[in-house]
């Protein structure tokens, strides 16, 4: 099952785009335990493989999940500990949507054995591939940029107040990448129309925090985008090429500014 839990394209740049919440598949045995609302997989990071196609065409490696975060959240630690203590969030195997709706039928839901099986079948293969590709690129280039691609509904009162800024950059409060790289990314945002923030409500999830280690030449940045910048936020969550055409060049400038700056850093 290992190769079937993710989609992977190997590139030629020291750049890995990770999209851990891209997947929408749910295995039938799990689907039978879920509520009707779960079938909408509303909390998917929709269409990011399309939005980030510029990176693949430019030579980036791209790793994307096939299975929904409702099966298991690849951007949570395997221990299940909260990334934002004291704040509302969803767990390793979510039991409710971002809006607080139950995902499982009454009396259903993963027990300890099921959780262990999902870690082995879905979580571990993704992280093994992530580590393998980071190690390959680091060995080849001496440094590598891990760009964590995420998106979310722009208004979710249960998770944050008001409307989220359009572009939310997270570097684990400066710990996951060299500050000069983040500076280059934010400088690339000058003059564009989207609102943005660094290390605000979203500071980077488990992948950013776990793998970002600038002292070892691995620089990690998470971008959490408002879905309103490129798609419709209601079912069926359609991609909006007219909107995407405005934001995709902005994202491309950010990503390439990060790569170029990383490559220019002194050894």
Coordinates of C-alpha atoms in Angstrom, one line a residue:
X1 CA 0.0 0.0 0.0
X2 CA 3.0 2.3 0.6
X3 CA 3.2 3.8 -2.9
X4 CA -0.6 4.3 -3.1
X5 CA -0.9 6.6 -0.2
X6 CA 0.8 9.6 -1.9
X7 CA 1.6 11.0 -5.3
X8 CA 5.1 12.0 -5.9
X9 CA 7.0 13.8 -8.7
X10 CA 10.8 14.0 -8.4
X11 CA 12.3 17.3 -9.5
X12 CA 15.7 18.8 -10.2
X13 CA 15.7 21.8 -7.9
X14 CA 16.5 21.9 -4.2
X15 CA 12.8 22.4 -3.5
X16 CA 10.2 20.1 -2.2
X17 CA 6.5 21.1 -2.2
X18 CA 4.6 19.1 0.4
X19 CA 0.8 19.0 0.3
X20 CA -0.3 16.8 3.1
X21 CA -4.0 17.8 3.1
X22 CA -4.5 17.4 -0.7
X23 CA -6.1 14.0 -0.5
X24 CA -9.9 13.2 -0.7
X25 CA -9.9 9.4 -0.8
X26 CA -11.4 7.5 2.2
X27 CA -11.2 3.7 2.3
X28 CA -14.6 2.0 2.4
X29 CA -14.2 0.4 5.8
X30 CA -13.6 3.9 7.3
X31 CA -16.2 5.6 5.2
X32 CA -18.8 3.2 6.6
X33 CA -18.2 4.7 10.0
X34 CA -18.6 8.3 8.9
X35 CA -21.5 10.8 8.9
X36 CA -22.9 12.2 5.7
X37 CA -21.1 15.5 6.3
X38 CA -17.8 13.7 6.2
X39 CA -18.4 12.7 2.6
X40 CA -18.0 16.3 1.5
X41 CA -14.3 16.2 2.8
X42 CA -14.8 20.0 3.2
X43 CA -11.5 20.5 5.1
X44 CA -9.4 19.4 2.2
X45 CA -6.7 21.8 0.9
X46 CA -8.4 21.8 -2.5
X47 CA -6.7 22.1 -5.8
X48 CA -3.2 23.0 -4.5
X49 CA -1.6 20.6 -6.9
X50 CA -3.1 22.7 -9.7
X51 CA -2.2 26.0 -8.1
X52 CA 1.4 24.9 -7.5
X53 CA 1.9 23.4 -11.0
X54 CA 4.3 26.2 -11.7
X55 CA 6.7 24.6 -9.2
X56 CA 6.6 21.2 -10.8
X57 CA 7.2 22.8 -14.2
X58 CA 10.1 24.7 -12.8
X59 CA 11.8 21.6 -11.4
X60 CA 10.4 21.2 -7.9
X61 CA 9.7 17.8 -6.3
X62 CA 6.1 17.6 -5.3
X63 CA 4.6 15.2 -2.7
X64 CA 0.9 15.1 -2.2
X65 CA -1.4 13.0 -0.1
X66 CA -4.1 10.8 -1.7
X67 CA -6.1 10.1 1.4
X68 CA -8.2 12.7 3.3
X69 CA -7.1 14.2 6.6
X70 CA -10.3 12.6 8.0
X71 CA -8.4 9.3 7.7
X72 CA -5.4 10.7 9.5
X73 CA -3.8 14.1 9.6
X74 CA -0.3 13.9 8.2
X75 CA 0.6 17.3 9.6
X76 CA 0.1 16.3 13.2
X77 CA 2.7 14.5 15.4
X78 CA 2.2 10.8 15.7
X79 CA 1.8 11.3 19.5
X80 CA -1.3 13.3 18.9
X81 CA -0.2 16.2 21.0
X82 CA -1.7 19.6 20.2
X83 CA 0.4 22.0 18.1
X84 CA -1.5 25.0 19.5
X85 CA -2.1 24.4 23.2
X86 CA -5.1 26.2 24.5
X87 CA -6.5 26.8 21.0
X88 CA -9.2 24.9 19.2
X89 CA -7.8 22.6 16.5
X90 CA -8.3 19.1 15.1
X91 CA -6.3 16.1 16.1
X92 CA -4.3 13.3 14.5
X93 CA -7.5 11.4 13.6
X94 CA -10.1 14.1 13.6
X95 CA -13.5 13.4 15.1
X96 CA -15.1 16.6 13.9
X97 CA -14.9 19.1 11.1
X98 CA -13.3 22.6 11.4
X99 CA -16.9 23.8 12.0
X100 CA -17.4 21.3 14.9
X101 CA -19.6 18.9 13.0
X102 CA -19.2 15.2 14.0
X103 CA -17.4 13.1 11.5
X104 CA -18.3 9.7 13.0
X105 CA -21.6 8.0 13.6
X106 CA -22.5 7.5 17.2
X107 CA -20.4 4.8 18.8
X108 CA -18.0 4.6 15.9
X109 CA -14.5 6.2 15.6
X110 CA -11.0 4.8 15.7
X111 CA -9.8 2.9 18.8
X112 CA -6.2 2.4 19.8
X113 CA -5.6 -0.4 17.4
X114 CA -7.2 1.4 14.5
X115 CA -5.1 4.5 15.2
X116 CA -2.0 2.4 15.2
X117 CA -3.0 0.8 11.9
X118 CA -3.6 4.2 10.3
X119 CA -0.2 5.5 11.5
X120 CA 1.5 2.5 9.9
X121 CA -0.6 2.5 6.7
X122 CA -0.9 6.2 5.9
X123 CA 1.1 8.5 8.1
X124 CA 4.5 6.7 8.2
X125 CA 4.8 6.2 4.4
X126 CA 4.2 9.9 3.7
X127 CA 6.8 10.9 6.3
X128 CA 9.3 8.3 5.1
X129 CA 9.0 9.7 1.5
X130 CA 9.3 13.2 2.8
X131 CA 12.5 12.5 4.7
X132 CA 13.9 10.4 1.8
X133 CA 13.5 13.3 -0.7
X134 CA 14.8 15.9 1.7
X135 CA 17.9 13.8 2.3
X136 CA 18.4 13.3 -1.5
X137 CA 18.1 17.0 -2.3
X138 CA 20.3 18.0 0.6
X139 CA 23.0 15.6 -0.4
X140 CA 22.9 16.9 -4.0
X141 CA 22.7 20.6 -3.3
X142 CA 23.9 21.1 0.2
X143 CA 20.6 22.8 1.3
X144 CA 17.0 22.3 0.5
X145 CA 13.8 24.3 0.9
X146 CA 10.7 22.5 2.1
X147 CA 7.6 24.5 1.2
X148 CA 4.5 23.3 3.0
X149 CA 1.5 24.1 0.9
X150 CA -1.9 24.5 2.7
X151 CA -5.2 26.3 2.3
X152 CA -8.2 26.9 4.5
X153 CA -11.6 28.5 4.4
X154 CA -11.2 32.2 5.0
X155 CA -13.8 32.4 7.8
X156 CA -14.0 29.7 10.5
X157 CA -15.2 31.2 13.7
X158 CA -14.5 28.1 15.7
X159 CA -10.7 28.4 14.8
X160 CA -10.1 32.1 14.5
X161 CA -11.8 35.5 14.8
X162 CA -12.9 37.3 11.7
X163 CA -11.4 36.7 8.3
X164 CA -8.0 35.2 8.0
X165 CA -5.3 37.2 6.1
X166 CA -5.1 35.9 2.5
X167 CA -1.5 34.6 2.9
X168 CA -0.3 33.2 6.2
X169 CA 3.4 32.4 6.4
X170 CA 4.7 30.2 9.2
X171 CA 8.3 29.3 10.2
X172 CA 7.7 28.1 13.8
X173 CA 8.3 31.6 15.0
X174 CA 11.5 31.8 13.1
X175 CA 13.0 28.4 14.0
X176 CA 12.4 26.5 10.8
X177 CA 14.2 28.6 8.2
X178 CA 17.0 31.2 7.9
X179 CA 15.6 34.6 8.6
X180 CA 17.1 35.9 5.3
X181 CA 15.0 33.5 3.4
X182 CA 11.8 34.7 5.1
X183 CA 12.9 38.3 4.5
X184 CA 13.2 37.6 0.8
X185 CA 9.7 36.0 0.7
X186 CA 8.1 39.0 2.5
X187 CA 9.9 41.5 0.3
X188 CA 8.5 39.7 -2.8
X189 CA 5.0 40.6 -1.4
X190 CA 5.5 44.3 -1.8
X191 CA 3.0 45.9 -4.1
X192 CA 0.7 42.9 -4.5
X193 CA -3.0 43.1 -3.5
X194 CA -3.3 40.3 -0.9
X195 CA -3.2 40.6 2.8
X196 CA -0.5 38.6 4.6
X197 CA 1.1 37.9 7.9
X198 CA 4.1 35.9 9.3
X199 CA 3.8 33.6 12.2
X200 CA 0.3 34.7 13.1
X201 CA -2.6 32.2 13.8
X202 CA -0.7 29.6 11.8
X203 CA 3.0 29.3 12.6
X204 CA 3.6 26.0 10.8
X205 CA 2.3 22.5 11.6
X206 CA 4.2 19.4 12.5
X207 CA 6.0 19.0 9.2
X208 CA 7.4 22.5 9.3
X209 CA 8.4 22.1 12.9
X210 CA 9.8 18.6 12.7
X211 CA 11.8 18.9 9.4
X212 CA 12.8 22.6 9.3
X213 CA 16.4 22.7 10.7
X214 CA 18.3 25.6 9.1
X215 CA 21.5 24.7 11.0
X216 CA 21.5 21.5 9.0
X217 CA 20.6 23.1 5.7
X218 CA 16.9 22.2 5.7
X219 CA 14.7 25.3 5.5
X220 CA 10.9 24.9 6.0
X221 CA 8.2 27.5 5.3
X222 CA 4.4 26.9 5.6
X223 CA 2.0 28.9 3.5
X224 CA -1.6 28.7 4.6
X225 CA -3.7 30.4 2.0
X226 CA -7.3 31.6 2.2
X227 CA -9.2 29.5 -0.3
X228 CA -11.2 32.5 -1.3
X229 CA -8.1 33.6 -3.2
X230 CA -8.4 30.9 -5.8
X231 CA -11.6 28.8 -5.4
X232 CA -15.2 28.8 -4.3
X233 CA -15.4 27.9 -0.6
X234 CA -18.8 26.2 -0.8
X235 CA -19.7 22.7 -2.2
X236 CA -18.6 21.6 -4.7
X237 CA -15.5 23.7 -4.0
X238 CA -14.8 24.6 -7.6
X239 CA -11.4 25.9 -8.7
X240 CA -11.6 29.5 -10.0
X241 CA -9.1 30.1 -12.8
X242 CA -9.9 33.8 -12.8
X243 CA -9.0 34.1 -9.1
X244 CA -6.0 31.7 -9.3
X245 CA -4.5 33.7 -12.2
X246 CA -4.1 36.6 -9.7
X247 CA -2.6 34.8 -6.7
X248 CA -0.5 32.1 -8.4
X249 CA 2.1 34.5 -9.7
X250 CA 2.4 35.9 -6.1
X251 CA 2.9 32.5 -4.7
X252 CA 5.5 31.7 -7.4
X253 CA 7.4 34.8 -6.6
X254 CA 7.5 33.9 -2.9
X255 CA 8.7 30.3 -3.6
X256 CA 11.4 31.3 -6.1
X257 CA 12.6 34.1 -3.9
X258 CA 13.1 31.6 -1.1
X259 CA 15.0 29.2 -3.3
X260 CA 17.2 31.9 -4.8
X261 CA 18.0 33.3 -1.4
X262 CA 18.8 29.9 0.1
X263 CA 21.2 29.1 -2.8
X264 CA 22.9 32.4 -2.3
X265 CA 23.6 31.9 1.5
X266 CA 27.2 31.4 2.4
X267 CA 28.2 27.9 3.3

